[in-house]
JSON list of C-alpha atoms in Angstrom, two decimals:
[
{"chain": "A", "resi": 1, "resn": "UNK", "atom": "CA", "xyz": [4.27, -8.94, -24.18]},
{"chain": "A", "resi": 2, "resn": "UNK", "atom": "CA", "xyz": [1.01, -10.72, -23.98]},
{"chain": "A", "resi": 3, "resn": "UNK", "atom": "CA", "xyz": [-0.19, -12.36, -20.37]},
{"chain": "A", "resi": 4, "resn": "UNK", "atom": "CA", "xyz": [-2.03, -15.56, -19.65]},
{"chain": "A", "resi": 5, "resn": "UNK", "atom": "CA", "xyz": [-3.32, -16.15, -16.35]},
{"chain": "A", "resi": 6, "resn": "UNK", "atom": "CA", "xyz": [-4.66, -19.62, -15.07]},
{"chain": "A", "resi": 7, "resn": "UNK", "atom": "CA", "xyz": [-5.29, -21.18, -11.78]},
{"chain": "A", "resi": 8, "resn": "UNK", "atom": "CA", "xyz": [-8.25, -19.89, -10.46]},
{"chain": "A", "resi": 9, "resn": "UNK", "atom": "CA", "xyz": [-11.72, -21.63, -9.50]},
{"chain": "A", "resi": 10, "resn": "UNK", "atom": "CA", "xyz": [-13.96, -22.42, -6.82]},
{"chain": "A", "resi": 11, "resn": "UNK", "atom": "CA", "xyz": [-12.10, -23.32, -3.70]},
{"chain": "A", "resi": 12, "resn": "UNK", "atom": "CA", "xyz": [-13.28, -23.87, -0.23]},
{"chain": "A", "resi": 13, "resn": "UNK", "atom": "CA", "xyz": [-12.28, -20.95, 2.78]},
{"chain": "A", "resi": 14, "resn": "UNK", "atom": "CA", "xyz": [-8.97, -21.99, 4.09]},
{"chain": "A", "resi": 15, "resn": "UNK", "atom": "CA", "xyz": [-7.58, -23.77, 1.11]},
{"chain": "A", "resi": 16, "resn": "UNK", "atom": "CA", "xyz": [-4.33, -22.47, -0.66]},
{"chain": "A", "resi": 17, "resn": "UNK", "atom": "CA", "xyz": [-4.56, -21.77, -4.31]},
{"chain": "A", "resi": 18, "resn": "UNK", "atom": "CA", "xyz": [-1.37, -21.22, -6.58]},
{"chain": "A", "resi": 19, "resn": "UNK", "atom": "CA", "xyz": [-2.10, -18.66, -9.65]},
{"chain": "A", "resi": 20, "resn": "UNK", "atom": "CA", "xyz": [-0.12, -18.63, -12.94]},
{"chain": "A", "resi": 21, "resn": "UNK", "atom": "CA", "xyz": [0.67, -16.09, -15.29]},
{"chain": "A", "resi": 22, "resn": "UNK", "atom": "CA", "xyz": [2.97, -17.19, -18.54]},
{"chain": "A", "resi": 23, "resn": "UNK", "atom": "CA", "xyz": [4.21, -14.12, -20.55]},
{"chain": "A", "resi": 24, "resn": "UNK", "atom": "CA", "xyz": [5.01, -14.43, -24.24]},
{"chain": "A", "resi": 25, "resn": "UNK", "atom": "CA", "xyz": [6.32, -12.02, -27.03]},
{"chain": "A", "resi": 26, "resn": "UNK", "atom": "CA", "xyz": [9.33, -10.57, -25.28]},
{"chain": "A", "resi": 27, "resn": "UNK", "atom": "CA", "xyz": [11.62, -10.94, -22.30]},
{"chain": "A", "resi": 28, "resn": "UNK", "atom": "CA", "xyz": [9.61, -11.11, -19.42]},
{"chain": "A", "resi": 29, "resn": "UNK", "atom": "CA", "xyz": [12.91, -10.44, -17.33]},
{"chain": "A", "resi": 30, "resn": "UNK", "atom": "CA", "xyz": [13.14, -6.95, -18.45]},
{"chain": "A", "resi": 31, "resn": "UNK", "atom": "CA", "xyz": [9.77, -6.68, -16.92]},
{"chain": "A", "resi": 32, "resn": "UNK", "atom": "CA", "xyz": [8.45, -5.50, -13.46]},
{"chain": "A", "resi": 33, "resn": "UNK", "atom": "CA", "xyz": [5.30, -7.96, -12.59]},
{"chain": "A", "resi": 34, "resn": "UNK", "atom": "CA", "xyz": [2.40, -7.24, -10.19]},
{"chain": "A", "resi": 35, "resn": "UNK", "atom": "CA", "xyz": [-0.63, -9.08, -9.27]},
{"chain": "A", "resi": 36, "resn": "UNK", "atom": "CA", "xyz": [-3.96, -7.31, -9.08]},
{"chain": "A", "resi": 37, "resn": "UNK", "atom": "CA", "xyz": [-8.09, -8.28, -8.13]},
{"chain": "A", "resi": 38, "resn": "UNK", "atom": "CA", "xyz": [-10.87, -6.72, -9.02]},
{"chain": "A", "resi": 39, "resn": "UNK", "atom": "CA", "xyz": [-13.93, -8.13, -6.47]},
{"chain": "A", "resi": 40, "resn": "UNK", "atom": "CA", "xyz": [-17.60, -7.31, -8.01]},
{"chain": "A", "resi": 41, "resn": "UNK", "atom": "CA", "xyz": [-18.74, -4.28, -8.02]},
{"chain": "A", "resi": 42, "resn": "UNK", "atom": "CA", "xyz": [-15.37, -2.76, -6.39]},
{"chain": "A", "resi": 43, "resn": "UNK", "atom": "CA", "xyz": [-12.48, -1.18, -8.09]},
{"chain": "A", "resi": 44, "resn": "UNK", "atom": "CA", "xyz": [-9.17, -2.62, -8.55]},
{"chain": "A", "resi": 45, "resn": "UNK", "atom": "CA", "xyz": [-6.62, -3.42, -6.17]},
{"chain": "A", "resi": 46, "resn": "UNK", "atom": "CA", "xyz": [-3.14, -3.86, -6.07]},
{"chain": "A", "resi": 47, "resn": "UNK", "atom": "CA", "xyz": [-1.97, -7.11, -4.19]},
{"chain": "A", "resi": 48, "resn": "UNK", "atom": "CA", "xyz": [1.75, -7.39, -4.74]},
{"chain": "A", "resi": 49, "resn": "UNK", "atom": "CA", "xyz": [5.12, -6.81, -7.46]},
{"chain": "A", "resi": 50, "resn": "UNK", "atom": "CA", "xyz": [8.31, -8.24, -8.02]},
{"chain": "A", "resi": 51, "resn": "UNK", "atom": "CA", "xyz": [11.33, -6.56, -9.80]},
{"chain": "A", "resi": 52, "resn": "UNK", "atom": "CA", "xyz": [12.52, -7.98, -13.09]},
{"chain": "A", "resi": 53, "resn": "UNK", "atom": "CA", "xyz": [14.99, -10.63, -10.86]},
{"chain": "A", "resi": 54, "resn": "UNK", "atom": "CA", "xyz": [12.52, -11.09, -8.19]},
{"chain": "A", "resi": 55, "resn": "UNK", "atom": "CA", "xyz": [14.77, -9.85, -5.96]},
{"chain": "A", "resi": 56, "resn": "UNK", "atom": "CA", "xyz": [12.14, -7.51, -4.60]},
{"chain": "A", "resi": 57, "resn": "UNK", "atom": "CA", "xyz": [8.99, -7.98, -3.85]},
{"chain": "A", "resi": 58, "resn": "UNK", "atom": "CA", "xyz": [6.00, -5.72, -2.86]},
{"chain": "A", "resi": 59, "resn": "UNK", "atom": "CA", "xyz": [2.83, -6.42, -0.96]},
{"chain": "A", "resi": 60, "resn": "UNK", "atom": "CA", "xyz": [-0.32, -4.45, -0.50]},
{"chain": "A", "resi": 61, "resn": "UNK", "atom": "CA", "xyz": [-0.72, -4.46, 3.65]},
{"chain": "A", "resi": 62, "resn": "UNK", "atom": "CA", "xyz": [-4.14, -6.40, 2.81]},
{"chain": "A", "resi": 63, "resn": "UNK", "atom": "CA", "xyz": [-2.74, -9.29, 1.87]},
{"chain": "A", "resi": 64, "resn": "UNK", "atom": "CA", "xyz": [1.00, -8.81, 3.62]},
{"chain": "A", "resi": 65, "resn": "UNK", "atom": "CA", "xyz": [1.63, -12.63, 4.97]},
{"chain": "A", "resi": 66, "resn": "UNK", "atom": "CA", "xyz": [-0.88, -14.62, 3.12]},
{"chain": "A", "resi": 67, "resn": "UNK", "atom": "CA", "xyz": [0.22, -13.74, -0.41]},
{"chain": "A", "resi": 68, "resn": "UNK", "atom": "CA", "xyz": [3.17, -14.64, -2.34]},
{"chain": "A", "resi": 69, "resn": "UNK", "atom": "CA", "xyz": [4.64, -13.40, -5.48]},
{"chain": "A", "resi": 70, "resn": "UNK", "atom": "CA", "xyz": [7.18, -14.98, -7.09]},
{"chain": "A", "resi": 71, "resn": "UNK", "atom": "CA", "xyz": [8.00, -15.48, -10.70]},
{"chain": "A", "resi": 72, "resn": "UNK", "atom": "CA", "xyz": [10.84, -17.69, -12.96]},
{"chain": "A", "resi": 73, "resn": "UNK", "atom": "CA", "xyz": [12.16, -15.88, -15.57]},
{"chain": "A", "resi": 74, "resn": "UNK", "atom": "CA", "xyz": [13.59, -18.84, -17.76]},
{"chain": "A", "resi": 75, "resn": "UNK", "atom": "CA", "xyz": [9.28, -20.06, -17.37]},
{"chain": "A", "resi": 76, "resn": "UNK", "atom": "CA", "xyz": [8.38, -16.63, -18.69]},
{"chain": "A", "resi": 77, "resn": "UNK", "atom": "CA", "xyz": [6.10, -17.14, -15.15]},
{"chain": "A", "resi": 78, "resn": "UNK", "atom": "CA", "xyz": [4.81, -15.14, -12.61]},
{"chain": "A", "resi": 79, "resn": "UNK", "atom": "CA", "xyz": [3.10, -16.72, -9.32]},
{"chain": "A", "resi": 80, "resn": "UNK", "atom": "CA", "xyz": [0.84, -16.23, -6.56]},
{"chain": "A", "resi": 81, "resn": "UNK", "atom": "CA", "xyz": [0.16, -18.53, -3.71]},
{"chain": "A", "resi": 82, "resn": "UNK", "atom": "CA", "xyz": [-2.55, -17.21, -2.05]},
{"chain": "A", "resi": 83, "resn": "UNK", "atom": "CA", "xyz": [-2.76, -19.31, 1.67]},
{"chain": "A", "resi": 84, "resn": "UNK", "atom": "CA", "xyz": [-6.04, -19.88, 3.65]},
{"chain": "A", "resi": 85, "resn": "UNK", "atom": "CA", "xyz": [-8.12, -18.24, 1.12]},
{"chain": "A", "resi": 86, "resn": "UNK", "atom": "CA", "xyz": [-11.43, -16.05, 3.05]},
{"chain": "A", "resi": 87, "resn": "UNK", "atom": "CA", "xyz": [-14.31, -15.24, 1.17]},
{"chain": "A", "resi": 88, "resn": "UNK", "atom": "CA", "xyz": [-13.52, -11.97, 0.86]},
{"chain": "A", "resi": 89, "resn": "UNK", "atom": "CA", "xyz": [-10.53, -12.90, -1.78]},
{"chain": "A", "resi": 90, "resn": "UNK", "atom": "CA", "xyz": [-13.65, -13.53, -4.24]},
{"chain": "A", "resi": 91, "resn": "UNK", "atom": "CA", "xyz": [-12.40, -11.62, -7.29]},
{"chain": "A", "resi": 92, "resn": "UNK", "atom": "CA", "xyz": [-11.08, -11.64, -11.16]},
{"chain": "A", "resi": 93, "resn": "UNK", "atom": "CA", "xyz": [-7.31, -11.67, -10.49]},
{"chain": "A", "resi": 94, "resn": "UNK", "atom": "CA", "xyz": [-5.03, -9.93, -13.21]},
{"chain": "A", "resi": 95, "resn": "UNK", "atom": "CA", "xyz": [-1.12, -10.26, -13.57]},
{"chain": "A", "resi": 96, "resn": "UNK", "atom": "CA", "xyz": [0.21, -7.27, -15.30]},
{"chain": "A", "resi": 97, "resn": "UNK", "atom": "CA", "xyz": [3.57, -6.41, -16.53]},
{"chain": "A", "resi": 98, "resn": "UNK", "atom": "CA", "xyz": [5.40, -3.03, -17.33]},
{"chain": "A", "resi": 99, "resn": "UNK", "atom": "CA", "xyz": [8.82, -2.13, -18.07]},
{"chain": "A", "resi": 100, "resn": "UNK", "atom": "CA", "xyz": [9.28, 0.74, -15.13]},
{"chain": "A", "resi": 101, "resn": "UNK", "atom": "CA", "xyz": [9.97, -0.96, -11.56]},
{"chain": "A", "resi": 102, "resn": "UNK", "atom": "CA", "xyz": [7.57, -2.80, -9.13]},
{"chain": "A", "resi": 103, "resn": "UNK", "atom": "CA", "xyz": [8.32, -0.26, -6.66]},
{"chain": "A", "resi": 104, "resn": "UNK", "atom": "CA", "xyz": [6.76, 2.35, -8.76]},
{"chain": "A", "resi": 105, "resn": "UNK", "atom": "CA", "xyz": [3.80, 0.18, -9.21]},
{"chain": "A", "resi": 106, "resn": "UNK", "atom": "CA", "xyz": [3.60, -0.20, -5.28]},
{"chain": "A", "resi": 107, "resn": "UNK", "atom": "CA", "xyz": [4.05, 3.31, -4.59]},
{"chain": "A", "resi": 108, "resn": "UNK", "atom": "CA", "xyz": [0.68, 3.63, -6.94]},
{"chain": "A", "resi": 109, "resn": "UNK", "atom": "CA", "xyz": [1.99, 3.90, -10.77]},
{"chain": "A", "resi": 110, "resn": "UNK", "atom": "CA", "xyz": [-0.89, 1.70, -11.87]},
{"chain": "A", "resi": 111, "resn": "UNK", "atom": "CA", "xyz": [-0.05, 3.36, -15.72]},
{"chain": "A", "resi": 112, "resn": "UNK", "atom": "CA", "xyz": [0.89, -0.39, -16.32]},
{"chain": "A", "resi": 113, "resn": "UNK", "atom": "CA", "xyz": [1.59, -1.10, -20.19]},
{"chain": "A", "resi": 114, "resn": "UNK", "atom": "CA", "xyz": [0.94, -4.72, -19.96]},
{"chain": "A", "resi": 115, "resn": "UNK", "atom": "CA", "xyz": [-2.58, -6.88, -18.25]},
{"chain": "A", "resi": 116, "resn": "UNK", "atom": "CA", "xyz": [-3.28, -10.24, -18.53]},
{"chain": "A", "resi": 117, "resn": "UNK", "atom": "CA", "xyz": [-7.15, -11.51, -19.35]},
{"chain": "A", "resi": 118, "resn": "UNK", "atom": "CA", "xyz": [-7.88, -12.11, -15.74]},
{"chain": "A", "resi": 119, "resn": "UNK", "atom": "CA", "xyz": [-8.41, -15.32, -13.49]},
{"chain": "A", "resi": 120, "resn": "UNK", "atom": "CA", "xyz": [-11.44, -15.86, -11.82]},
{"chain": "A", "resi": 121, "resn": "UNK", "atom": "CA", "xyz": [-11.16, -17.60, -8.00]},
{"chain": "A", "resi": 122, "resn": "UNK", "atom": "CA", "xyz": [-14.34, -17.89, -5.90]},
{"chain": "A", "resi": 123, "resn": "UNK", "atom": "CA", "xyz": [-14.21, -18.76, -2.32]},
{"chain": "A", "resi": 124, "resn": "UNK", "atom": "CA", "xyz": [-17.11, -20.35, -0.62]},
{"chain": "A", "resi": 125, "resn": "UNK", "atom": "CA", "xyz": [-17.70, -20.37, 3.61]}
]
């Protein structure tokens, strides 16, 4: 499945900020989905996942409350609304997908078969 995130930019601190991902190639509902960020000059970090229904849903403690994951399978789409954005959320944001579950990916299975190019947002104080 190939991934194609949108939706970031250069937003103000305290805005909201909706990211896209749109899968193509196969079902993206036989797919666990995750969001990730990588902020310069630090290493990856898992935000959140949602099952292949989005029945479940995952969050990294981080971001537990501000962040949230949702996807529609008949868009091929994953989401993530990101509210009252900090400077601090400053990163390259990557959806991923993988066919194991999202809890696996939340307990730390980052071995994920599927990554999307990446997103940039940039928050300015």
């Amino acid at each position: 499945v190939q991934l194609q995130a949108s939706g970031g930019g250069m937003v103000q601190a305290g805005d909201s900020l909706t990211l896209s991902c749109v899968a193509s190639g196969r079902a993206f509902n036989t797919y666990a989905a995750a969001w990730f960020r990588q902020a310069p000059g630090k290493e990856r970090e898992f935000l959140a996942a949602t099952s292949r229904s989005g029945g479940a849903v995952y969050y990294s403690d981080s971001v537990k409350g501000r962040f949230t994951i949702s996807r529609e399978n008949h868009k091929n789409t994953l989401y993530l609304r990101i509210n009252t954005l900090m400077y601090d959320d400053t990163a390259t944001y990557y959806c991923a997908a993988d066919p194991g579950t999202a809890r696996a990916i939340f307990e730390g299975h980052y071995d994920i078969e599927y990554w999307g190019q990446g997103t940039l947002v940039t928050v300015s104080s």
